[in-house]
Amino acid sequence: MGGGSSKTPAFSLEQSRYDVSTYMGRVFQCQDNTDARTLFTTTEQIDKAKALLQAFASKTLPPGVSDEELWQARKIRDATLHPESGKVIPAPFRFAAFAPVNIPIVAALIYPTNNALFLAAAQFTNQSYNVAVNYNNGNGDLPVSRLMAAYGAAVTTSCALAIGFNRLLQRYESKLGKGVLIRSLGPITAVSVAGIVNLLCIRYPELVEGVRVYDQNGKDRGMSKEAGRDALFKCSLARVIWTVPGMLIPPVIMAALDRFKAVRSSPRLRMVSEIGVIALTIWAVLPFAIAVFPQRDSLPTSRLEPELRNLQTDDGKPVERVWFNKGI
């Protein structure tokens, strides 16, 4: 079972390779989850990784297998297979594909134009990809009707906001100016709000029914609406956190690059530069943005419903904090 070294921790099927109680630990975990190299994993490599993990679980691991090999096997499994069904997720809809697929999408979203059809098409493409990712990675119990309702609401919201902001900026352009921040306000607001609308439509039951919470011993303590609201608030905020840098930084950098005549006078060089800037920004920012909040979050029982504030463990100790799956 290969002993852990100072660099490679002992392998575990339950615990993360990194200390996800810390921000940087979550950043490293997110970097693993979004590693684009896993998109090229073959069926043979996936089957080999599954077999290795099954052997570890059944304590039939061949001698000589290192912890590093086991961590790599788990990385492949987590990146390519649905956590509940175990089916292979199509490569374009894995989290590892989020950054590369979003390069052309972000380029279209931040493209400076007053063409309403172009603006609507960019928002439609973005929300269509989002719903495809949600469908392929979501809970198998999610009704298609709710998924499509969320899709329709997100598309309508994003298109209305993008076109509405664009017209508003055209009307008050003489007062507001044509600065990068002003031009970026419309698409950033449209994408952020539509993402939140999509989230709330899909996870609405968590607002009215709550999420399941567990004590420090892992014991199920029932459903908490307060924990559900906290989870959805943080997930909503996370959508703004990872949208703003990815859509604001590239225009700011390109505005600076446009001061150079070589970039300004060559449409091809400018296009290559912009795509490069968008790609670097998304890959650099995404793990740091996603890691702001832990996926397995917690709340003190003092913030929960009255019936969950005076819980005790089996040995009579007070339950001061509960844990729950916040989601992404």
Short mmCIF file of C-alpha atoms in Angstrom, two decimals:
data_model
loop_
_atom_site.label_atom_id
_atom_site.label_comp_id
_atom_site.label_asym_id
_atom_site.label_seq_id
_atom_site.Cartn_x
_atom_site.Cartn_y
_atom_site.Cartn_z
CA MET A 1 0.00 0.00 0.00
CA GLY A 2 3.01 2.27 -0.35
CA GLY A 3 3.98 4.36 2.65
CA GLY A 4 3.46 8.11 2.59
CA SER A 5 6.51 10.32 2.21
CA SER A 6 7.14 13.93 3.23
CA LYS A 7 5.85 15.03 -0.19
CA THR A 8 3.11 12.47 -0.81
CA PRO A 9 0.58 11.92 1.99
CA ALA A 10 -0.73 8.46 2.78
CA PHE A 11 -3.54 7.59 0.40
CA SER A 12 -7.19 7.77 1.46
CA LEU A 13 -10.42 7.10 -0.41
CA GLU A 14 -12.36 9.46 1.87
CA GLN A 15 -10.03 12.36 2.64
CA SER A 16 -8.60 14.89 0.20
CA ARG A 17 -4.92 14.83 -0.69
CA TYR A 18 -4.78 18.43 0.53
CA ASP A 19 -5.86 20.16 3.72
CA VAL A 20 -9.17 21.57 2.47
CA SER A 21 -9.76 23.32 5.80
CA THR A 22 -7.27 25.93 4.53
CA TYR A 23 -7.72 28.25 1.56
CA MET A 24 -4.53 27.16 -0.23
CA GLY A 25 -5.42 23.51 0.35
CA ARG A 26 -8.71 24.13 -1.46
CA VAL A 27 -6.84 25.96 -4.25
CA PHE A 28 -4.60 22.91 -4.80
CA GLN A 29 -7.66 20.64 -4.77
CA CYS A 30 -9.39 22.84 -7.36
CA GLN A 31 -6.26 22.78 -9.54
CA ASP A 32 -6.42 18.99 -9.45
CA ASN A 33 -10.13 18.97 -10.32
CA THR A 34 -9.66 21.36 -13.26
CA ASP A 35 -6.46 19.81 -14.66
CA ALA A 36 -7.05 19.88 -18.45
CA ARG A 37 -4.70 16.91 -18.95
CA THR A 38 -7.41 14.61 -17.59
CA LEU A 39 -9.50 15.44 -20.68
CA PHE A 40 -7.18 13.21 -22.70
CA THR A 41 -7.53 10.22 -20.38
CA THR A 42 -8.29 7.06 -22.36
CA THR A 43 -10.92 4.44 -21.50
CA GLU A 44 -8.10 2.02 -20.70
CA GLN A 45 -6.57 4.48 -18.21
CA ILE A 46 -9.97 5.06 -16.57
CA ASP A 47 -10.56 1.30 -16.19
CA LYS A 48 -7.07 0.85 -14.77
CA ALA A 49 -7.65 3.65 -12.22
CA LYS A 50 -11.00 2.12 -11.16
CA ALA A 51 -9.41 -1.31 -10.75
CA LEU A 52 -6.57 0.10 -8.64
CA LEU A 53 -8.96 1.90 -6.31
CA GLN A 54 -11.19 -1.17 -6.00
CA ALA A 55 -8.13 -3.23 -5.10
CA PHE A 56 -7.20 -0.68 -2.43
CA ALA A 57 -10.74 -0.75 -1.01
CA SER A 58 -10.80 -4.56 -0.90
CA LYS A 59 -7.23 -4.73 0.49
CA THR A 60 -6.02 -6.75 -2.51
CA LEU A 61 -3.57 -4.14 -3.76
CA PRO A 62 -0.53 -5.62 -5.56
CA PRO A 63 2.82 -5.01 -3.84
CA GLY A 64 4.86 -2.04 -4.97
CA VAL A 65 1.95 0.35 -5.69
CA SER A 66 2.87 3.78 -4.32
CA ASP A 67 0.65 6.39 -2.69
CA GLU A 68 1.38 8.69 -5.62
CA GLU A 69 -0.02 6.12 -8.07
CA LEU A 70 -3.14 5.77 -5.93
CA TRP A 71 -3.65 9.54 -5.75
CA GLN A 72 -3.29 9.76 -9.52
CA ALA A 73 -5.84 6.97 -9.94
CA ARG A 74 -8.29 8.81 -7.70
CA LYS A 75 -7.64 12.05 -9.61
CA ILE A 76 -8.54 10.30 -12.87
CA ARG A 77 -11.67 8.76 -11.35
CA ASP A 78 -12.88 12.02 -9.80
CA ALA A 79 -12.19 13.99 -12.99
CA THR A 80 -13.86 11.62 -15.45
CA LEU A 81 -16.64 9.68 -13.69
CA HIS A 82 -19.96 10.84 -12.28
CA PRO A 83 -19.73 10.50 -8.45
CA GLU A 84 -23.11 8.77 -8.15
CA SER A 85 -23.72 6.82 -11.36
CA GLY A 86 -20.07 6.01 -12.04
CA LYS A 87 -20.62 6.72 -15.75
CA VAL A 88 -18.01 8.51 -17.82
CA ILE A 89 -18.82 12.23 -18.18
CA PRO A 90 -18.33 13.45 -21.78
CA ALA A 91 -15.04 15.37 -21.93
CA PRO A 92 -16.49 18.79 -22.93
CA PHE A 93 -18.75 18.80 -19.86
CA ARG A 94 -16.18 17.83 -17.22
CA PHE A 95 -14.98 20.53 -14.83
CA ALA A 96 -11.52 20.17 -16.37
CA ALA A 97 -12.98 21.46 -19.66
CA PHE A 98 -14.52 24.54 -18.07
CA ALA A 99 -11.49 26.77 -18.65
CA PRO A 100 -10.65 25.82 -22.27
CA VAL A 101 -14.30 25.80 -23.40
CA ASN A 102 -14.89 29.20 -21.80
CA ILE A 103 -12.05 30.89 -23.70
CA PRO A 104 -14.11 31.48 -26.88
CA ILE A 105 -17.28 32.03 -24.83
CA VAL A 106 -15.67 34.77 -22.70
CA ALA A 107 -14.16 36.30 -25.84
CA ALA A 108 -17.67 36.60 -27.28
CA LEU A 109 -19.19 37.87 -24.03
CA ILE A 110 -16.71 40.74 -23.66
CA TYR A 111 -16.55 41.61 -27.36
CA PRO A 112 -17.36 45.36 -27.70
CA THR A 113 -20.43 45.54 -29.92
CA ASN A 114 -23.88 47.14 -30.02
CA ASN A 115 -25.35 44.30 -32.10
CA ALA A 116 -28.26 42.95 -30.02
CA LEU A 117 -28.32 39.64 -31.93
CA PHE A 118 -24.61 39.06 -31.23
CA LEU A 119 -25.08 39.89 -27.53
CA ALA A 120 -28.04 37.50 -27.25
CA ALA A 121 -26.18 34.72 -29.11
CA ALA A 122 -23.17 35.03 -26.78
CA GLN A 123 -25.36 34.84 -23.66
CA PHE A 124 -27.39 31.97 -25.14
CA THR A 125 -24.20 30.00 -25.86
CA ASN A 126 -22.87 30.61 -22.36
CA GLN A 127 -26.06 29.49 -20.61
CA SER A 128 -26.46 26.49 -22.94
CA TYR A 129 -23.00 25.28 -21.97
CA ASN A 130 -23.75 25.89 -18.28
CA VAL A 131 -26.92 23.80 -18.39
CA ALA A 132 -25.07 21.00 -20.21
CA VAL A 133 -22.43 20.98 -17.46
CA ASN A 134 -25.13 20.99 -14.76
CA TYR A 135 -26.99 18.14 -16.46
CA ASN A 136 -23.91 15.93 -16.85
CA ASN A 137 -22.53 16.59 -13.37
CA GLY A 138 -25.71 17.06 -11.37
CA ASN A 139 -27.73 14.80 -9.13
CA GLY A 140 -29.46 12.07 -11.11
CA ASP A 141 -32.69 12.84 -9.24
CA LEU A 142 -32.90 16.33 -10.77
CA PRO A 143 -36.06 16.46 -12.94
CA VAL A 144 -35.43 17.48 -16.53
CA SER A 145 -38.39 19.88 -16.24
CA ARG A 146 -36.66 21.83 -13.47
CA LEU A 147 -33.39 21.82 -15.38
CA MET A 148 -35.11 23.22 -18.49
CA ALA A 149 -36.98 25.81 -16.40
CA ALA A 150 -33.65 26.96 -14.94
CA TYR A 151 -32.17 27.05 -18.44
CA GLY A 152 -35.03 29.18 -19.79
CA ALA A 153 -34.89 31.56 -16.84
CA ALA A 154 -31.10 31.96 -17.10
CA VAL A 155 -31.16 32.55 -20.88
CA THR A 156 -34.00 35.08 -20.61
CA THR A 157 -32.32 36.90 -17.71
CA SER A 158 -28.86 37.05 -19.29
CA CYS A 159 -30.10 38.19 -22.71
CA ALA A 160 -32.43 40.82 -21.23
CA LEU A 161 -29.72 42.23 -18.97
CA ALA A 162 -26.97 42.20 -21.62
CA ILE A 163 -29.12 43.97 -24.23
CA GLY A 164 -30.71 46.28 -21.66
CA PHE A 165 -27.36 47.38 -20.22
CA ASN A 166 -25.95 47.89 -23.70
CA ARG A 167 -28.82 50.20 -24.68
CA LEU A 168 -28.55 52.03 -21.39
CA LEU A 169 -24.84 52.63 -21.91
CA GLN A 170 -25.46 53.85 -25.46
CA ARG A 171 -28.01 56.34 -24.18
CA TYR A 172 -25.73 57.72 -21.46
CA GLU A 173 -22.40 57.22 -23.25
CA SER A 174 -21.67 60.97 -23.27
CA LYS A 175 -21.90 61.05 -19.45
CA LEU A 176 -20.42 57.64 -18.59
CA GLY A 177 -17.72 57.50 -21.27
CA LYS A 178 -16.36 54.45 -23.09
CA GLY A 179 -14.02 53.13 -20.40
CA VAL A 180 -13.26 49.42 -19.98
CA LEU A 181 -15.04 49.23 -16.62
CA ILE A 182 -18.21 50.78 -18.02
CA ARG A 183 -18.24 48.50 -21.10
CA SER A 184 -17.65 45.43 -18.93
CA LEU A 185 -20.49 46.21 -16.53
CA GLY A 186 -23.24 44.83 -18.79
CA PRO A 187 -21.85 41.38 -19.62
CA ILE A 188 -20.52 40.85 -16.07
CA THR A 189 -23.90 41.68 -14.54
CA ALA A 190 -25.78 39.56 -17.08
CA VAL A 191 -23.61 36.47 -16.55
CA SER A 192 -23.50 36.82 -12.76
CA VAL A 193 -27.23 37.35 -12.27
CA ALA A 194 -28.15 34.62 -14.78
CA GLY A 195 -25.83 32.19 -12.99
CA ILE A 196 -27.56 32.96 -9.69
CA VAL A 197 -31.02 32.58 -11.27
CA ASN A 198 -29.96 29.22 -12.72
CA LEU A 199 -28.64 28.11 -9.33
CA LEU A 200 -31.77 29.14 -7.41
CA CYS A 201 -34.11 27.49 -9.93
CA ILE A 202 -32.26 24.19 -9.77
CA ARG A 203 -31.65 24.17 -6.01
CA TYR A 204 -34.91 25.83 -4.91
CA PRO A 205 -35.87 22.84 -2.68
CA GLU A 206 -32.87 23.65 -0.46
CA LEU A 207 -34.52 26.97 0.40
CA VAL A 208 -37.86 25.46 1.42
CA GLU A 209 -36.76 22.02 2.68
CA GLY A 210 -33.18 22.68 3.76
CA VAL A 211 -30.06 20.52 3.47
CA ARG A 212 -29.00 17.54 5.54
CA VAL A 213 -26.59 18.40 8.38
CA TYR A 214 -24.19 16.17 10.36
CA ASP A 215 -22.49 16.51 13.73
CA GLN A 216 -18.77 16.10 14.49
CA ASN A 217 -19.19 12.31 14.56
CA GLY A 218 -20.85 12.18 11.15
CA LYS A 219 -24.29 11.47 12.60
CA ASP A 220 -27.25 12.68 10.53
CA ARG A 221 -29.03 15.46 12.43
CA GLY A 222 -31.83 16.12 9.96
CA MET A 223 -32.63 18.96 7.58
CA SER A 224 -31.79 22.62 8.15
CA LYS A 225 -33.28 25.48 6.12
CA GLU A 226 -30.74 27.89 7.63
CA ALA A 227 -27.87 25.75 6.35
CA GLY A 228 -29.60 25.57 2.96
CA ARG A 229 -29.89 29.35 2.77
CA ASP A 230 -26.26 29.76 3.81
CA ALA A 231 -25.15 27.28 1.13
CA LEU A 232 -27.10 29.04 -1.63
CA PHE A 233 -25.92 32.49 -0.53
CA LYS A 234 -22.28 31.42 -0.70
CA CYS A 235 -22.76 29.61 -4.02
CA SER A 236 -24.43 32.73 -5.43
CA LEU A 237 -21.56 34.91 -4.20
CA ALA A 238 -19.06 32.44 -5.66
CA ARG A 239 -20.60 32.90 -9.11
CA VAL A 240 -19.92 36.62 -8.91
CA ILE A 241 -16.40 36.04 -7.56
CA TRP A 242 -15.33 33.79 -10.43
CA THR A 243 -17.19 35.79 -13.11
CA VAL A 244 -15.80 39.26 -12.39
CA PRO A 245 -12.03 38.54 -12.73
CA GLY A 246 -12.46 36.35 -15.82
CA MET A 247 -14.48 39.00 -17.66
CA LEU A 248 -12.87 42.17 -16.29
CA ILE A 249 -9.12 41.45 -16.28
CA PRO A 250 -8.80 40.61 -20.04
CA PRO A 251 -10.36 43.91 -21.25
CA VAL A 252 -8.15 45.88 -18.82
CA ILE A 253 -4.99 44.13 -20.05
CA MET A 254 -6.02 44.49 -23.70
CA ALA A 255 -6.65 48.21 -23.18
CA ALA A 256 -3.06 48.47 -21.98
CA LEU A 257 -1.73 46.39 -24.91
CA ASP A 258 -3.64 48.55 -27.39
CA ARG A 259 -1.26 51.37 -26.56
CA PHE A 260 1.40 49.50 -28.53
CA LYS A 261 1.20 50.25 -32.24
CA ALA A 262 2.14 46.68 -33.22
CA VAL A 263 -0.92 45.30 -31.42
CA ARG A 264 -3.25 48.12 -32.39
CA SER A 265 -2.39 47.99 -36.10
CA SER A 266 -2.54 44.19 -36.52
CA PRO A 267 -6.01 42.59 -36.12
CA ARG A 268 -4.45 39.10 -36.20
CA LEU A 269 -1.89 39.91 -33.48
CA ARG A 270 -4.59 41.55 -31.37
CA MET A 271 -6.87 38.53 -31.68
CA VAL A 272 -4.06 36.12 -30.70
CA SER A 273 -3.09 38.40 -27.80
CA GLU A 274 -6.67 38.61 -26.54
CA ILE A 275 -7.22 34.86 -26.68
CA GLY A 276 -3.94 34.33 -24.85
CA VAL A 277 -4.85 36.84 -22.16
CA ILE A 278 -8.31 35.29 -21.67
CA ALA A 279 -6.84 31.78 -21.43
CA LEU A 280 -4.19 32.76 -18.89
CA THR A 281 -6.71 34.71 -16.82
CA ILE A 282 -9.27 31.90 -16.64
CA TRP A 283 -6.70 29.23 -15.80
CA ALA A 284 -4.98 31.43 -13.22
CA VAL A 285 -8.08 32.83 -11.52
CA LEU A 286 -10.53 29.90 -11.55
CA PRO A 287 -8.99 27.71 -8.77
CA PHE A 288 -8.51 30.73 -6.49
CA ALA A 289 -12.11 31.86 -7.06
CA ILE A 290 -13.71 28.44 -6.57
CA ALA A 291 -11.66 27.84 -3.39
CA VAL A 292 -13.03 30.88 -1.53
CA PHE A 293 -15.67 28.72 0.18
CA PRO A 294 -15.19 25.06 1.17
CA GLN A 295 -17.53 22.59 -0.54
CA ARG A 296 -18.12 20.84 2.79
CA ASP A 297 -19.11 23.78 4.93
CA SER A 298 -20.22 24.19 8.54
CA LEU A 299 -22.31 26.44 10.78
CA PRO A 300 -22.51 26.88 14.57
CA THR A 301 -25.71 25.38 15.94
CA SER A 302 -26.56 28.82 17.40
CA ARG A 303 -27.40 29.92 13.84
CA LEU A 304 -29.70 26.99 13.12
CA GLU A 305 -33.40 26.44 13.78
CA PRO A 306 -34.42 26.25 17.47
CA GLU A 307 -34.90 22.47 17.32
CA LEU A 308 -31.27 22.03 16.21
CA ARG A 309 -29.61 24.31 18.76
CA ASN A 310 -29.48 22.00 21.79
CA LEU A 311 -28.30 18.75 20.24
CA GLN A 312 -26.07 16.30 22.09
CA THR A 313 -23.81 13.50 20.92
CA ASP A 314 -24.37 9.89 22.04
CA ASP A 315 -21.93 10.43 24.94
CA GLY A 316 -23.74 13.57 26.14
CA LYS A 317 -21.44 16.24 24.72
CA PRO A 318 -23.08 19.32 23.20
CA VAL A 319 -23.09 19.63 19.41
CA GLU A 320 -21.70 23.11 18.80
CA ARG A 321 -21.28 22.91 15.01
CA VAL A 322 -22.80 20.95 12.12
CA TRP A 323 -21.43 20.18 8.65
CA PHE A 324 -23.18 20.00 5.29
CA ASN A 325 -22.46 19.79 1.57
CA LYS A 326 -22.53 23.37 0.26
CA GLY A 327 -22.14 22.37 -3.37
CA ILE A 328 -20.53 24.52 -6.07
#
